PDB file of C-alpha atoms in Angstrom:
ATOM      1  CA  UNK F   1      -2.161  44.762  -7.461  1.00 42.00           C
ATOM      2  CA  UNK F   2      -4.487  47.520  -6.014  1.00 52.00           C
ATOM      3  CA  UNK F   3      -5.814  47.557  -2.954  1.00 72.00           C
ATOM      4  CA  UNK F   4      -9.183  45.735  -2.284  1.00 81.00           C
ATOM      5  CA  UNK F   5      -9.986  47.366   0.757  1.00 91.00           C
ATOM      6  CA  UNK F   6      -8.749  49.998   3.225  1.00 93.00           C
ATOM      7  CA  UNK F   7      -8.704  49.546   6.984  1.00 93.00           C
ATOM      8  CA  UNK F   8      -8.287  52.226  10.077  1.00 94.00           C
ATOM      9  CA  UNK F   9      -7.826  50.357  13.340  1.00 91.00           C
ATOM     10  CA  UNK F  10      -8.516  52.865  16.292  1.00 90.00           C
ATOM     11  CA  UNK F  11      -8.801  52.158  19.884  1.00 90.00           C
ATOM     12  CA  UNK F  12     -12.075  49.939  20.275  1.00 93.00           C
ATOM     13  CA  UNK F  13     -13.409  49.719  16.314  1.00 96.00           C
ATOM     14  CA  UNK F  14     -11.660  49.215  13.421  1.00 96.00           C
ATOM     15  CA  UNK F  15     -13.272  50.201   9.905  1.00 96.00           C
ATOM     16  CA  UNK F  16     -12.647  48.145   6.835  1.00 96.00           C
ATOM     17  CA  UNK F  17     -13.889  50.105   3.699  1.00 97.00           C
ATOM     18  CA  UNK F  18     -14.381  47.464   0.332  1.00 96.00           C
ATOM     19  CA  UNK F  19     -14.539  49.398  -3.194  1.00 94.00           C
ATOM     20  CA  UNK F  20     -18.416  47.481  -2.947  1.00 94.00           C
ATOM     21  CA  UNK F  21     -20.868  47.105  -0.680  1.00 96.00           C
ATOM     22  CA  UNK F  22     -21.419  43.459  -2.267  1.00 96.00           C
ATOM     23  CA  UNK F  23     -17.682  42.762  -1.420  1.00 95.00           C
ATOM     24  CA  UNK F  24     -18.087  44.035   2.316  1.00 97.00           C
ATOM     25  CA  UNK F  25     -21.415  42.365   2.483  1.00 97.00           C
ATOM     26  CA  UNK F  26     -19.578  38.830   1.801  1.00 96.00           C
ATOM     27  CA  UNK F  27     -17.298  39.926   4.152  1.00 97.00           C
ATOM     28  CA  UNK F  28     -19.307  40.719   6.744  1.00 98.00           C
ATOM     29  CA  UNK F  29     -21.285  36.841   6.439  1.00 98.00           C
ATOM     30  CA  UNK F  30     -18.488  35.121   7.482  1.00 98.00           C
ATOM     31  CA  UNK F  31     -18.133  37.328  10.457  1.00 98.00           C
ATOM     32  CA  UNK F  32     -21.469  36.546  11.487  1.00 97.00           C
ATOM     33  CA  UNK F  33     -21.352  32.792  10.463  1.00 97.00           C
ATOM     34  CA  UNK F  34     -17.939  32.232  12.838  1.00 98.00           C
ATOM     35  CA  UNK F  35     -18.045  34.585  15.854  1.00 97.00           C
ATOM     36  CA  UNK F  36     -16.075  32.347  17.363  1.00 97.00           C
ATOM     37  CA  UNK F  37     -13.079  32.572  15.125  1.00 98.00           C
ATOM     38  CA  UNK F  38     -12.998  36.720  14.281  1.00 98.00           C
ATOM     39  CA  UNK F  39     -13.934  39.847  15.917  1.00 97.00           C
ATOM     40  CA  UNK F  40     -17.030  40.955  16.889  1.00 97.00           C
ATOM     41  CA  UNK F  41     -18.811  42.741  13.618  1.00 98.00           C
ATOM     42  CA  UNK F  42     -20.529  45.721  15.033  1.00 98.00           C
ATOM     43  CA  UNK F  43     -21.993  46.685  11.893  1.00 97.00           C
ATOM     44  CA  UNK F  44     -21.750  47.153   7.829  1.00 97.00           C
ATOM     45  CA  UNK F  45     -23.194  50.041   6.127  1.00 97.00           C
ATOM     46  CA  UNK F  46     -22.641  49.686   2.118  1.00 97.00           C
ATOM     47  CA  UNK F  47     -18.985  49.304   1.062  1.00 97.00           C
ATOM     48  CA  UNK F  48     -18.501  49.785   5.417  1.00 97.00           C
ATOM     49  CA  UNK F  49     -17.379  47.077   7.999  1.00 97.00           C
ATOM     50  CA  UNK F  50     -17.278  48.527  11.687  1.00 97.00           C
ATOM     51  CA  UNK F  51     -15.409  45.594  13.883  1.00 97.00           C
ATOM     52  CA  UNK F  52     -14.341  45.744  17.498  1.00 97.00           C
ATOM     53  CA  UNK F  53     -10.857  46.567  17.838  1.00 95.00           C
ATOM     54  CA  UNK F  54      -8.756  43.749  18.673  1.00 94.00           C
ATOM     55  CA  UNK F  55      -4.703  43.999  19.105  1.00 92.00           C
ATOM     56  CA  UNK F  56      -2.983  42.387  15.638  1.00 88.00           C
ATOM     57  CA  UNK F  57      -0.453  39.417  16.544  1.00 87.00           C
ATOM     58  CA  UNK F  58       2.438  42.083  14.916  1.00 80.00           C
ATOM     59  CA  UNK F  59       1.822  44.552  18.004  1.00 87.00           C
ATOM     60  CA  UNK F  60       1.781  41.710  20.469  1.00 88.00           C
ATOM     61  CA  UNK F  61       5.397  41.016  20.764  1.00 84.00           C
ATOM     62  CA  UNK F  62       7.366  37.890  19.940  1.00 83.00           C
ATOM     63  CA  UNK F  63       6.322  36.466  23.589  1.00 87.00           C
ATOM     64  CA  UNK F  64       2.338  36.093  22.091  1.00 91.00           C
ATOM     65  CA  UNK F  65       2.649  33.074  19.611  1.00 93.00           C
ATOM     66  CA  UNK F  66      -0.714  30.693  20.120  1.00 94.00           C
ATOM     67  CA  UNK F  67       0.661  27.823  17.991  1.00 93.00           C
ATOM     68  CA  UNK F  68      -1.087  25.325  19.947  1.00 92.00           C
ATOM     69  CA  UNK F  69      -4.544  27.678  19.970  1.00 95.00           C
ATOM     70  CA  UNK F  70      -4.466  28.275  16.345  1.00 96.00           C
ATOM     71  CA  UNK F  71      -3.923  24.896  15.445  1.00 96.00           C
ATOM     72  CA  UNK F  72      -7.282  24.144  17.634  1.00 96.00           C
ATOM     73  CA  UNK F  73      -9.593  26.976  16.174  1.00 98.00           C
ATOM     74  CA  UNK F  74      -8.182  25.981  12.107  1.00 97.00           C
ATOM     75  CA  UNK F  75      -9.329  22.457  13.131  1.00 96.00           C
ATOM     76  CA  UNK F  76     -12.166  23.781  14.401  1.00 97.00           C
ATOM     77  CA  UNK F  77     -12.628  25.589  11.309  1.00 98.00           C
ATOM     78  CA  UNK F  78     -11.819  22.475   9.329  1.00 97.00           C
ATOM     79  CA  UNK F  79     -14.158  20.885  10.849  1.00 97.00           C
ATOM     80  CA  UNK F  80     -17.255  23.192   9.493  1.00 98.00           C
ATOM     81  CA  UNK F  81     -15.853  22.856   6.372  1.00 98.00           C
ATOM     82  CA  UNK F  82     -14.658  26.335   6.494  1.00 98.00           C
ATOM     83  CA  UNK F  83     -11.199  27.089   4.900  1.00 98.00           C
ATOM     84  CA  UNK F  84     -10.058  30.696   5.681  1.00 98.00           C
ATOM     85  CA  UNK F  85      -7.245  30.600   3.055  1.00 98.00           C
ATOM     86  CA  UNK F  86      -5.602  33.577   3.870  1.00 97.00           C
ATOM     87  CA  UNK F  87      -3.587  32.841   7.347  1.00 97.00           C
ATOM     88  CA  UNK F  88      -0.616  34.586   8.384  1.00 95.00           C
ATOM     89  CA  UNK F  89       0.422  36.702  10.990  1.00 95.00           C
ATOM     90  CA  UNK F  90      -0.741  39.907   9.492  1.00 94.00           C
ATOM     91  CA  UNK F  91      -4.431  38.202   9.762  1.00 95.00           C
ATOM     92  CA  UNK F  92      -4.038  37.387  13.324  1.00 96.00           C
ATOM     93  CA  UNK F  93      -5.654  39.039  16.079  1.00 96.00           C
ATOM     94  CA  UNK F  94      -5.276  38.730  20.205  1.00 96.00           C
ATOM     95  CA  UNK F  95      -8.997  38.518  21.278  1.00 95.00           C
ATOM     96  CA  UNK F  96     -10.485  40.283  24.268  1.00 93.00           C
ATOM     97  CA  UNK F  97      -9.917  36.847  25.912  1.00 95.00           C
ATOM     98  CA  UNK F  98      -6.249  36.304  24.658  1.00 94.00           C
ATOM     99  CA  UNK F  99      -7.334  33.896  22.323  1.00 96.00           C
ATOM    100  CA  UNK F 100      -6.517  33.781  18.518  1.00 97.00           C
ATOM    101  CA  UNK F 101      -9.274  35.076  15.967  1.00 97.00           C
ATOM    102  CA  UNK F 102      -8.872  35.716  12.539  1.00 98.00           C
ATOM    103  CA  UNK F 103      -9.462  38.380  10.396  1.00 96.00           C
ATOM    104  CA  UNK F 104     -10.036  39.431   6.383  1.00 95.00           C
ATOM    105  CA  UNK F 105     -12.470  36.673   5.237  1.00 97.00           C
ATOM    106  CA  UNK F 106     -12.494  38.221   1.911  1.00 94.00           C
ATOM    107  CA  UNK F 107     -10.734  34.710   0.572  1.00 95.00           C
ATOM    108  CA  UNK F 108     -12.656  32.021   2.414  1.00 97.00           C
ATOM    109  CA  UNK F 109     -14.576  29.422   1.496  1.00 98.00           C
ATOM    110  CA  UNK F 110     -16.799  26.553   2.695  1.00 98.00           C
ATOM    111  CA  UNK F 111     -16.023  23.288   0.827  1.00 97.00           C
ATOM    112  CA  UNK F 112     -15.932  19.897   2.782  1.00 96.00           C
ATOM    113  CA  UNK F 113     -12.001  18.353   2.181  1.00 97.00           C
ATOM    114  CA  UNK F 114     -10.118  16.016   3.855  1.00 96.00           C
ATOM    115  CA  UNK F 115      -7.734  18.006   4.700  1.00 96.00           C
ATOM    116  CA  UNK F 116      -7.403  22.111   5.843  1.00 96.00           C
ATOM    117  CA  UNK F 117      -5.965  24.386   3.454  1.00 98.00           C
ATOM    118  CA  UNK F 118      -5.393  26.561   6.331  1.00 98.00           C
ATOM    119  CA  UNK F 119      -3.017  23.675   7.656  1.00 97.00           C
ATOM    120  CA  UNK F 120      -1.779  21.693   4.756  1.00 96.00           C
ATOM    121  CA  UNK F 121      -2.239  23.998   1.635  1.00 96.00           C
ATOM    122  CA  UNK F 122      -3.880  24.133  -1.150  1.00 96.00           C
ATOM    123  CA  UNK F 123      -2.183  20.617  -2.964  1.00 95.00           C
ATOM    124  CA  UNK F 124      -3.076  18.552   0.175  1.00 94.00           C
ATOM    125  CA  UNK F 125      -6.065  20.138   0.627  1.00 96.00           C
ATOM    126  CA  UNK F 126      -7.939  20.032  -2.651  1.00 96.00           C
ATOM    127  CA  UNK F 127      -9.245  23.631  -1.813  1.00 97.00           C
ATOM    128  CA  UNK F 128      -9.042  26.165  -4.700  1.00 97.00           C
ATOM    129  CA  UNK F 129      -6.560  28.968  -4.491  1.00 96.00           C
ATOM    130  CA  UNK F 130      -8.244  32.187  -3.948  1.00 94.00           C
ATOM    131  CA  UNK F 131      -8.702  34.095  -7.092  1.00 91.00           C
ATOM    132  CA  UNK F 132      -7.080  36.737  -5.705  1.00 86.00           C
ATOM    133  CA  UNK F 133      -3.987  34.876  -5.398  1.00 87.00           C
ATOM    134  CA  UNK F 134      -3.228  33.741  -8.519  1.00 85.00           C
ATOM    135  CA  UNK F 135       0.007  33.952  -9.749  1.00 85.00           C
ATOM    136  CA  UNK F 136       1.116  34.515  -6.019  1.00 87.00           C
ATOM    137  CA  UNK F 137       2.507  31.679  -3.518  1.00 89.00           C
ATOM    138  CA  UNK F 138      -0.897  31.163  -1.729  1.00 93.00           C
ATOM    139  CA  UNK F 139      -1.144  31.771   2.314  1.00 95.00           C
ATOM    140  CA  UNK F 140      -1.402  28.717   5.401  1.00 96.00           C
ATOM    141  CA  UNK F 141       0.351  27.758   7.897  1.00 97.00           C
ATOM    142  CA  UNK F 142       3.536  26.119   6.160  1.00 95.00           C
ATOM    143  CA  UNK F 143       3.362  28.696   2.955  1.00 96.00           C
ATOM    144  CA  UNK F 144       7.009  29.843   2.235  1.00 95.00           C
ATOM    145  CA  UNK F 145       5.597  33.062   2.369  1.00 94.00           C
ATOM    146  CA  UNK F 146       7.876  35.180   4.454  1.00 95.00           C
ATOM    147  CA  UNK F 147       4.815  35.882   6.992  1.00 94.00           C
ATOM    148  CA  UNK F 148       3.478  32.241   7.537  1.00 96.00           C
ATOM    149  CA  UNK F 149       3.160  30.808  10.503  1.00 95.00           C
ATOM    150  CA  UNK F 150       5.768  28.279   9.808  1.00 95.00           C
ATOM    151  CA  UNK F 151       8.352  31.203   8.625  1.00 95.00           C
ATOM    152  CA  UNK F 152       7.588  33.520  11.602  1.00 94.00           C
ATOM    153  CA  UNK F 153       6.653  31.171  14.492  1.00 93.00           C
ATOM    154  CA  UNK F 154       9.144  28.359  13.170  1.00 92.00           C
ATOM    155  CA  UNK F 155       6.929  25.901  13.679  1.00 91.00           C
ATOM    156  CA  UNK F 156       5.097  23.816  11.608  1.00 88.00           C
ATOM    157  CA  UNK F 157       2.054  21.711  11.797  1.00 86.00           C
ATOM    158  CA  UNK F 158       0.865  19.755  14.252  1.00 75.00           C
ATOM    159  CA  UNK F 159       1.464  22.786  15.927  1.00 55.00           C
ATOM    160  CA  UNK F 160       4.786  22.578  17.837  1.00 52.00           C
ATOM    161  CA  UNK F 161       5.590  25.124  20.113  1.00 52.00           C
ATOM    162  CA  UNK F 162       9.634  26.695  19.464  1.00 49.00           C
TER     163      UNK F 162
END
């Protein structure tokens, strides 16, 4: 697969560079639309995102695992409709605040479901697969993908602290 996008995190703003401004510009929308849930976008310029830096869950040790926090903003998520369908610890982010926030939003989606892909999967969910991950085992919480939640935190949902 080749890469989609290219990324250089420095101290206090990280750039994400799409091969299209279109794809950076869809990006960049659900940035905007969930401030809440990513970090702060500081500003797109064509193919260009600039976001503020924030430290990924891989650099924050094994002693920084928000189970109970990320259950609360995917619900929260969930509850807007809004299926990131893409989460694993490589898209995790410690906020300023030491909060979980997502990032790469180039796979979500809004679709009203009974259920969070984000949390149950695709199957229980009724949410598509992302086109991008076709042929792939898709990414939430309880994927068997080596860096789910589930497989890295060992702990499954309702979130459950180990």
């Amino acid at each position: 697969m080749s890469r989609r996008a290219t990324v250089r995190v420095g101290l206090t703003r990280t750039t994400k560079r799409h091969r299209s401004a279109a794809a950076a510009a869809a990006e960049a929308a659900w940035y905007e639309r969930v401030p809440w849930a990513a970090p702060r976008l500081l500003a797109v310029d064509g193919p260009l995102l600039l976001l503020e830096t924030c430290t990924p869950q891989v650099r924050c040790g094994p002693g920084w695992r928000p189970a109970a926090e990320l259950y609360e903003l995917l619900l929260r998520l969930h509850a807007e409709g809004i299926h990131h369908r893409d989460v694993h610890v490589r898209n995790l982010v410690r906020g300023h605040d030491g909060q979980p926030l997502l990032i790469d939003w180039e796979t979500a989606i809004h679709q009203p479901a009974d259920l969070s892909y984000d949390l149950h999967g695709p199957d229980a969910s009724g949410v598509p697969v992302p086109e991008i991950h076709a042929g792939h085992t898709p990414q939430w919480w309880g994927s068997p993908q080596r860096m789910s939640i589930r497989s890295q935190w060992g702990c499954d949902v309702p979130a459950q602290t180990p």
